[in-house]
Short mmCIF file of C-alpha atoms and ligand atoms in Angstrom, two decimals:
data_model
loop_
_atom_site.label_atom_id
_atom_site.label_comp_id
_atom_site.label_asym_id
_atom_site.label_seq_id
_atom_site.Cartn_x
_atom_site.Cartn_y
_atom_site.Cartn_z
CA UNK A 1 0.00 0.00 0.00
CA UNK A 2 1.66 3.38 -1.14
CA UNK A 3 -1.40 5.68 0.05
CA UNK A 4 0.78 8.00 2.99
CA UNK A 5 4.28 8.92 3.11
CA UNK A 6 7.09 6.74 3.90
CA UNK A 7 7.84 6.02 7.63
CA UNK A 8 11.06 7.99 7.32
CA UNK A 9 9.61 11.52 6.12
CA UNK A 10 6.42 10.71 8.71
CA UNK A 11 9.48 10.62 11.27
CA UNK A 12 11.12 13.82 10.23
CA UNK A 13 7.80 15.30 9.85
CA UNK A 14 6.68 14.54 13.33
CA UNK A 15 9.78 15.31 14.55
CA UNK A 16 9.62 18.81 13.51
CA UNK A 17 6.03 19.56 14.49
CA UNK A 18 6.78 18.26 18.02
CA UNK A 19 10.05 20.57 18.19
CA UNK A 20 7.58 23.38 16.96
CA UNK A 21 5.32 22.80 20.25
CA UNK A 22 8.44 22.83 22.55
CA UNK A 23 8.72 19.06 23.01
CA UNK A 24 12.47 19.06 24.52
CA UNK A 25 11.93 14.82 23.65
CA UNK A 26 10.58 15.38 19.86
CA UNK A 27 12.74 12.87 17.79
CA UNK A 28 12.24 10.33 20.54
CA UNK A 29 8.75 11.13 20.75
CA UNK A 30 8.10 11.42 17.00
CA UNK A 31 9.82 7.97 16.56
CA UNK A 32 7.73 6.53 19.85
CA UNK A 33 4.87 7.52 17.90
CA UNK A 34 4.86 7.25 14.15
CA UNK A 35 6.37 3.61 15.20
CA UNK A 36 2.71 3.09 17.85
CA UNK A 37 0.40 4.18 14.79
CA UNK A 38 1.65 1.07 12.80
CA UNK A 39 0.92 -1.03 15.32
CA UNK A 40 4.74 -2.02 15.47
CA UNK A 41 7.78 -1.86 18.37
CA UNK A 42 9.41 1.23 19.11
CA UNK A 43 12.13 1.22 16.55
CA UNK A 44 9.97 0.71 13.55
CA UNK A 45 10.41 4.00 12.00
CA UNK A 46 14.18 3.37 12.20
CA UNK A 47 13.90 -0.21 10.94
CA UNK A 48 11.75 0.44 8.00
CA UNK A 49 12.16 3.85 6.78
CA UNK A 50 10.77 3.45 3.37
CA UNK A 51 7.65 1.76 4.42
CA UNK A 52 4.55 3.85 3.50
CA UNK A 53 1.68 4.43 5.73
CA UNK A 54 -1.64 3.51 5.08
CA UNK A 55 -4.81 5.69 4.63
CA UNK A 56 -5.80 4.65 8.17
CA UNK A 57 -2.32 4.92 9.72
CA UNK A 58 -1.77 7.95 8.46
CA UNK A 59 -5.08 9.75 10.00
CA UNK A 60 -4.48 7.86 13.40
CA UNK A 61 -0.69 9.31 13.22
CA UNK A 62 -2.11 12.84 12.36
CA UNK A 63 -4.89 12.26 15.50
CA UNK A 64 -1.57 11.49 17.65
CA UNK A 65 0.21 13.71 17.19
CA UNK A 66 -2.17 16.90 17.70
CA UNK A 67 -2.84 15.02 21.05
CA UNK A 68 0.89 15.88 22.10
CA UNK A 69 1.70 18.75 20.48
CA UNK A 70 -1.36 19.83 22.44
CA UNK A 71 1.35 18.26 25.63
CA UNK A 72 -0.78 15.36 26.19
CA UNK A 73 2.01 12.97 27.81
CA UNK A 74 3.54 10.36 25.53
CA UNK A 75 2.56 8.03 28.03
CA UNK A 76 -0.99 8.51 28.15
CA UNK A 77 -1.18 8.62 24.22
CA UNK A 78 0.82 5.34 24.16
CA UNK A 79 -1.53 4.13 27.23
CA UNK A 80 2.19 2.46 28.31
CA UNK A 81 4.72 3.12 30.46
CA UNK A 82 8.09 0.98 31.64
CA UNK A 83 9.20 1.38 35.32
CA UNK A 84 11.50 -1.71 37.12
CA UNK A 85 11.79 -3.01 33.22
CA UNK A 86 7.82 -4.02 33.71
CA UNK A 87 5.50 -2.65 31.09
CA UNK A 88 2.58 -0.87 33.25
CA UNK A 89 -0.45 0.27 31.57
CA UNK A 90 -1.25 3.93 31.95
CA UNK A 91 -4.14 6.73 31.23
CA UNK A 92 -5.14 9.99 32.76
CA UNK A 93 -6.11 8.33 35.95
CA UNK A 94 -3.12 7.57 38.11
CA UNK A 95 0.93 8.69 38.17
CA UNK A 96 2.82 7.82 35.41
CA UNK A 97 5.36 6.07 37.40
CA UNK A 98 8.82 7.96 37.17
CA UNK A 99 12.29 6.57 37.37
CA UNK A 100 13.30 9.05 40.23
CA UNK A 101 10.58 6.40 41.80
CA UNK A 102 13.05 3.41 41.41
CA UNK A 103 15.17 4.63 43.80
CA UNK A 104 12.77 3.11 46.72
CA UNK A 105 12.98 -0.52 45.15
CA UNK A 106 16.58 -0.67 45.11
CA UNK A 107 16.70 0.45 48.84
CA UNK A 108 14.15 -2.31 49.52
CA UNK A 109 16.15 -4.61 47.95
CA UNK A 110 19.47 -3.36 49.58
CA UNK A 111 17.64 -3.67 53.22
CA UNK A 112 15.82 -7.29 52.51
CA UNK A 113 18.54 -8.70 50.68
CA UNK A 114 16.64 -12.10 50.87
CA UNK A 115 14.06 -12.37 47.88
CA UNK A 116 13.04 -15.84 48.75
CA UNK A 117 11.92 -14.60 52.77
CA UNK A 118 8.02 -14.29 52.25
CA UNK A 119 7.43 -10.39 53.43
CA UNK A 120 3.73 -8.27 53.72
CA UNK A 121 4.32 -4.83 51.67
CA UNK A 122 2.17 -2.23 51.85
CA UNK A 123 2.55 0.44 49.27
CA UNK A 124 0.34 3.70 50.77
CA UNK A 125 -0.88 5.90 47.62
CA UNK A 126 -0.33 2.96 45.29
CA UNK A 127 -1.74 4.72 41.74
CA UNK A 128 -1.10 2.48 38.57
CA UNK A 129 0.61 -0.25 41.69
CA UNK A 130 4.40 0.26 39.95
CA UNK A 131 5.80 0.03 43.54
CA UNK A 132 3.91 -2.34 44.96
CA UNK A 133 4.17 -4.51 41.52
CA UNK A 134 7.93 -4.36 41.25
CA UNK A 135 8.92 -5.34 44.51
CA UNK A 136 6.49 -8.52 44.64
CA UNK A 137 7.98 -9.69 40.81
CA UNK A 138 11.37 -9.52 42.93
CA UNK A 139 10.42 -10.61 46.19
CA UNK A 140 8.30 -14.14 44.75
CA UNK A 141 7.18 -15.34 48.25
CA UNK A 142 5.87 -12.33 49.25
CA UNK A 143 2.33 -10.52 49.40
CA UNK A 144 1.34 -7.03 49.36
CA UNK A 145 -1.41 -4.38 49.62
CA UNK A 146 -1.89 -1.51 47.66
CA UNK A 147 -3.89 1.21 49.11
CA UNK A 148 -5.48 4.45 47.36
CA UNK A 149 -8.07 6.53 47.77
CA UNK A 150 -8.82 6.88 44.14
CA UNK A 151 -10.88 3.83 42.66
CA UNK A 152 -9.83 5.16 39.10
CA UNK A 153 -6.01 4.43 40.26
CA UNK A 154 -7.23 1.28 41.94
CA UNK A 155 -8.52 0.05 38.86
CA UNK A 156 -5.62 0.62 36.92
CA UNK A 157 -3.42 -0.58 40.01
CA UNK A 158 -5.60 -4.37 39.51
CA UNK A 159 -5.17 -4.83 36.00
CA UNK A 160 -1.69 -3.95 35.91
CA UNK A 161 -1.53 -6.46 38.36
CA UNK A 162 -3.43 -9.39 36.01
CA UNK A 163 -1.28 -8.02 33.34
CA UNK A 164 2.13 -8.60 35.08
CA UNK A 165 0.40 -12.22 36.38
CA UNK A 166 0.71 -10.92 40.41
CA UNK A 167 -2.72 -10.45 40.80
CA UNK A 168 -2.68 -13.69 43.05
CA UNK A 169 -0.26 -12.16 45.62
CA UNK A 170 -1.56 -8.58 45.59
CA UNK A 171 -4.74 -6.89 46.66
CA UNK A 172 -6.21 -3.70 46.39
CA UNK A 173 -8.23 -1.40 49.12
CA UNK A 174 -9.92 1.87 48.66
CA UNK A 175 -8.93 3.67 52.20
CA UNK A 176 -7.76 7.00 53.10
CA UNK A 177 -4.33 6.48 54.34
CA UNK A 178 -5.10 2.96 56.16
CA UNK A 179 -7.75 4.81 58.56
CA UNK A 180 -10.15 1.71 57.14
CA UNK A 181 -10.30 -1.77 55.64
CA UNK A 182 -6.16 -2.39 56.98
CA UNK A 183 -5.74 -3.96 59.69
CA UNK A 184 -2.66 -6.04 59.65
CA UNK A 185 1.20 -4.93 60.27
CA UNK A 186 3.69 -5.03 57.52
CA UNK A 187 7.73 -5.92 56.79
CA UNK A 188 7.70 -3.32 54.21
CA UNK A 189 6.14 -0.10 53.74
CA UNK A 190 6.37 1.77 50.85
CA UNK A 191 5.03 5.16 50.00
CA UNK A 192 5.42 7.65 46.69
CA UNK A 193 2.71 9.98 48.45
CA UNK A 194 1.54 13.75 46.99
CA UNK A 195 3.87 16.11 47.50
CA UNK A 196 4.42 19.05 45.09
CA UNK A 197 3.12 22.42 47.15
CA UNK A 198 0.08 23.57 45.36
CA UNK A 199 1.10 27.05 44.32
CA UNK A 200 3.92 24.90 41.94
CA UNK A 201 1.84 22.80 40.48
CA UNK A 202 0.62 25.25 37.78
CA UNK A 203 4.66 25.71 37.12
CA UNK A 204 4.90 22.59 36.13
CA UNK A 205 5.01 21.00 32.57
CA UNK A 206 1.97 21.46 30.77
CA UNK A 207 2.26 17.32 31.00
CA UNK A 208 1.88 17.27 34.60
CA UNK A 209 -0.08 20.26 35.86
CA UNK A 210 -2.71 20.12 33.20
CA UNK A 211 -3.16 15.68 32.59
CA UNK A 212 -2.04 14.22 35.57
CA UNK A 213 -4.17 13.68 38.22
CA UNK A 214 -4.24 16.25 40.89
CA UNK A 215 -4.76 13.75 43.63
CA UNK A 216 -1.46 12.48 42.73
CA UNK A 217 0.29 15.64 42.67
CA UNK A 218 -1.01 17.97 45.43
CA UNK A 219 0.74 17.88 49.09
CA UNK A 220 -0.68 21.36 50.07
CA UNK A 221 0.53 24.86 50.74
CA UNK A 222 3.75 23.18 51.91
CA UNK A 223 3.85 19.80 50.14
CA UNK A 224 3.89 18.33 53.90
CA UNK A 225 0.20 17.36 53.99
CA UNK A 226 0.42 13.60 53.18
CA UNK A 227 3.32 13.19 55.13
CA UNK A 228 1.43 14.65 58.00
CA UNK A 229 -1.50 12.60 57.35
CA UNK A 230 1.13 9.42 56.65
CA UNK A 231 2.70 9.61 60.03
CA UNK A 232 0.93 8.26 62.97
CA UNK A 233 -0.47 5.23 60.50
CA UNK A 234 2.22 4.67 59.00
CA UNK A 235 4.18 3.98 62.62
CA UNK A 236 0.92 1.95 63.52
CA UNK A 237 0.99 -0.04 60.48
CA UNK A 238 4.70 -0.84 61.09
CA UNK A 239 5.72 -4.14 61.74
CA UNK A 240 8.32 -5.20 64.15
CA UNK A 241 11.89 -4.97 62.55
CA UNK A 242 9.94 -3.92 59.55
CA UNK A 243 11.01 -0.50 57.44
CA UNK A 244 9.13 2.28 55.79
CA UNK A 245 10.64 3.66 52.34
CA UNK A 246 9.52 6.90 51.80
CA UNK A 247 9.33 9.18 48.70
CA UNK A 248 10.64 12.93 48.83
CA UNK A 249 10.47 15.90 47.02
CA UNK A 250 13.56 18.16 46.90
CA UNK A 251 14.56 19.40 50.09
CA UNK A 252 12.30 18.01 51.90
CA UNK A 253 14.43 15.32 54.10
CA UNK A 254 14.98 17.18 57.38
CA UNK A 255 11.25 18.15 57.36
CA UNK A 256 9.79 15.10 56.68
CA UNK A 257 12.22 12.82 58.86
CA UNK A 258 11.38 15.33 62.26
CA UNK A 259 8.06 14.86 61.29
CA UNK A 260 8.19 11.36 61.34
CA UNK A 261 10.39 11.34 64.63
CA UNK A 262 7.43 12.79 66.34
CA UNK A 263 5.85 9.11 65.57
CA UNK A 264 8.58 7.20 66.73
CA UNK A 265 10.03 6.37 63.13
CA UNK A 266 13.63 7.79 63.07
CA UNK A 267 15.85 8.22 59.44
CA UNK A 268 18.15 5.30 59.08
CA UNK A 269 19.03 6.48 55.86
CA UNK A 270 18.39 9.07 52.98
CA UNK A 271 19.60 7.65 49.25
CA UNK A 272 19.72 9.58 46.63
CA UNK A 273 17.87 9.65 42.93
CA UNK A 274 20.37 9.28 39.80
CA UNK A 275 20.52 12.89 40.01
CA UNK A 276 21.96 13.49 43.33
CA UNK A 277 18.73 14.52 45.47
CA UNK A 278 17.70 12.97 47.98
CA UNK A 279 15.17 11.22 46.97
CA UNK A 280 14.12 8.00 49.68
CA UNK A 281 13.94 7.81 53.16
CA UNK A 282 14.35 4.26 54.90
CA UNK A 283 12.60 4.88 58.63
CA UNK A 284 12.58 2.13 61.36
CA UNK A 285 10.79 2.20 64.34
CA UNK A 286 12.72 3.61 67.58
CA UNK A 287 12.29 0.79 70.42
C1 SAM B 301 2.41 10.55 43.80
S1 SAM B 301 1.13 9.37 43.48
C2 SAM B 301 2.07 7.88 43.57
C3 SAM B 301 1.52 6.75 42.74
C4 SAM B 301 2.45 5.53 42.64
N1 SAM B 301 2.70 4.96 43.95
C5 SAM B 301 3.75 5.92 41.99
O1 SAM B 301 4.78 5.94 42.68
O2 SAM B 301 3.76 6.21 40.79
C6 SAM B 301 0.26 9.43 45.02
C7 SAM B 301 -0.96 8.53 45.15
O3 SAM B 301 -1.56 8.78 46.44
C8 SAM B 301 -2.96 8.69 46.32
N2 SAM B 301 -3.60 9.42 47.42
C9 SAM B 301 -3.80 10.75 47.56
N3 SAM B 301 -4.44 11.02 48.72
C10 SAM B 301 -4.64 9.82 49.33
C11 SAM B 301 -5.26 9.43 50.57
N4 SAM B 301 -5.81 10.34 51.39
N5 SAM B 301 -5.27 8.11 50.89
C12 SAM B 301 -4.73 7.19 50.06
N6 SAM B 301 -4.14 7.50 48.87
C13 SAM B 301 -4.09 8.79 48.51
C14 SAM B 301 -3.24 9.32 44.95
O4 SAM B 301 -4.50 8.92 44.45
C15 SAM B 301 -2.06 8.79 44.13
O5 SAM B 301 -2.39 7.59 43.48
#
């Protein structure tokens, strides 16, 4: 069929209309997404340059790519997103998981070196369930909860976890911060909660502030509010010789490790993202 252009000049095309609407990622992008129209893997429009588009592909690539140059994120448009090398599926209704995100997993695993142990994780604010997800494919004895208060994220959170096949180990509660339906104490608590101060959110990329949920993104006037809220049930939820893993924003880690201290959970540790912040902080209970 030799209806559209090639797959080469869509590329360079795309690539040059996403530039236009300030896409620092266009070529990526562009390639992501002439490649997704076909149907094909990521590296089609590379592989096969002088395939031609169809009539069909052609309008769904055009319908694409208006939806980001209007800074709909890639991920939502693709409906896919990779974090811990697991493909999660994505939408407007929960995070898109981020790398920076990663950094709690590998301080689980550095603390519970043991994968075969059988552990209860609890991931607080789970959204699509990356967190939770990732550390029961590593740790294959082990069961977890995912709690949100959002059933939209909960949804997604469940069929990621039929997708990934850990639906049998995992289970998912509606409940605002653990104040109902969990009872039980936990090894391993993780927690990516809200925490970008509301008057930055608009400041944001027109990706985040304007298509990602707000629930997800909003930790009040001082970005402290969830950890606030996190506290006392975290510490209560806590079991013994277990540790929390906490997500940060930027200079946040003496705030929100005093805060904690008030709850009898004291900073063993602060790690920090592939950037350099500090990014996760492991918290044990002081006897
Ligand atoms: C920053 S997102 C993290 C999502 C996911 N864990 C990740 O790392 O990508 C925070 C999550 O906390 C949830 N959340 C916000 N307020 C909550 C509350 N009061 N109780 C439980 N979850 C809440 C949001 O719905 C959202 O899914």
């Amino acid at each position: 069929m030799t209806s559209g252009p090639t797959l080469g000049a869509a590329y360079r095309d795309a690539s040059r209309r996403l530039a236009d609407a300030g896409i620092g990622s266009a070529r990526l992008d562009a390639r992501i997404m002439v490649s997704f129209a076909l149907g094909g893997p990521p590296t089609l429009a590379l592989t096969e340059p002088d395939r031609h588009l169809s009539g069909p592909e052609s309008a769904r690539l055009a319908d694409l790519l208006k939806r980001r140059e209007r800074r709909e994120p890639l991920a939502h448009i693709v409906e896919a997103k990779e974090f811990w090398s697991l493909p999660f599926r994505v939408g407007p209704d929960a995070l898109v998981p981020r790398p920076d995100s990663e950094t709690l997993i590998e301080a689980v695993l550095k603390y519970f070196p043991d994968r075969e142990k059988s552990y209860a994780i609890l991931d607080f604010g789970t959204g699509s369930g990356c967190l939770l997800l990732a550390l029961l494919s590593e740790y294959g004895a082990s069961r977890g909860t995912g709690v949100d208060i959002s059933d939209k994220a909960l949804s997604m959170a469940k069929e990621n976890a039929e997708s990934l096949s850990l639906a049998d180990r995992a289970s998912f509660v509606r409940s605002d911060w653990g104040d109902e339906n969990v009872e039980e104490h936990y090894d391993i608590i993780v927690s990516n909660p809200p925490y970008i101060p509301d008057a930055h959110i608009e400041g944001l990329a027109p990706e985040v502030a304007a298509f990602e949920p707000r629930l997800a993104l909003s930790g009040g006037a001082d970005g402290l509010v969830c950890y606030r809220a996190l506290a006392p049930r975290l510490s209560s939820r806590l079991a013994k010789g277990g540790l929390a893993f906490l997500e940060i924003g930027e200079g946040m880690a003496d705030d929100v490790s005093s805060l904690f201290r008030k709850h009898g959970l004291k900073t063993l540790e602060s790690i920090e993202d592939l950037s350099g912040i500090e990014r996760c902080l492991v918290l044990e209970r002081e006897e």
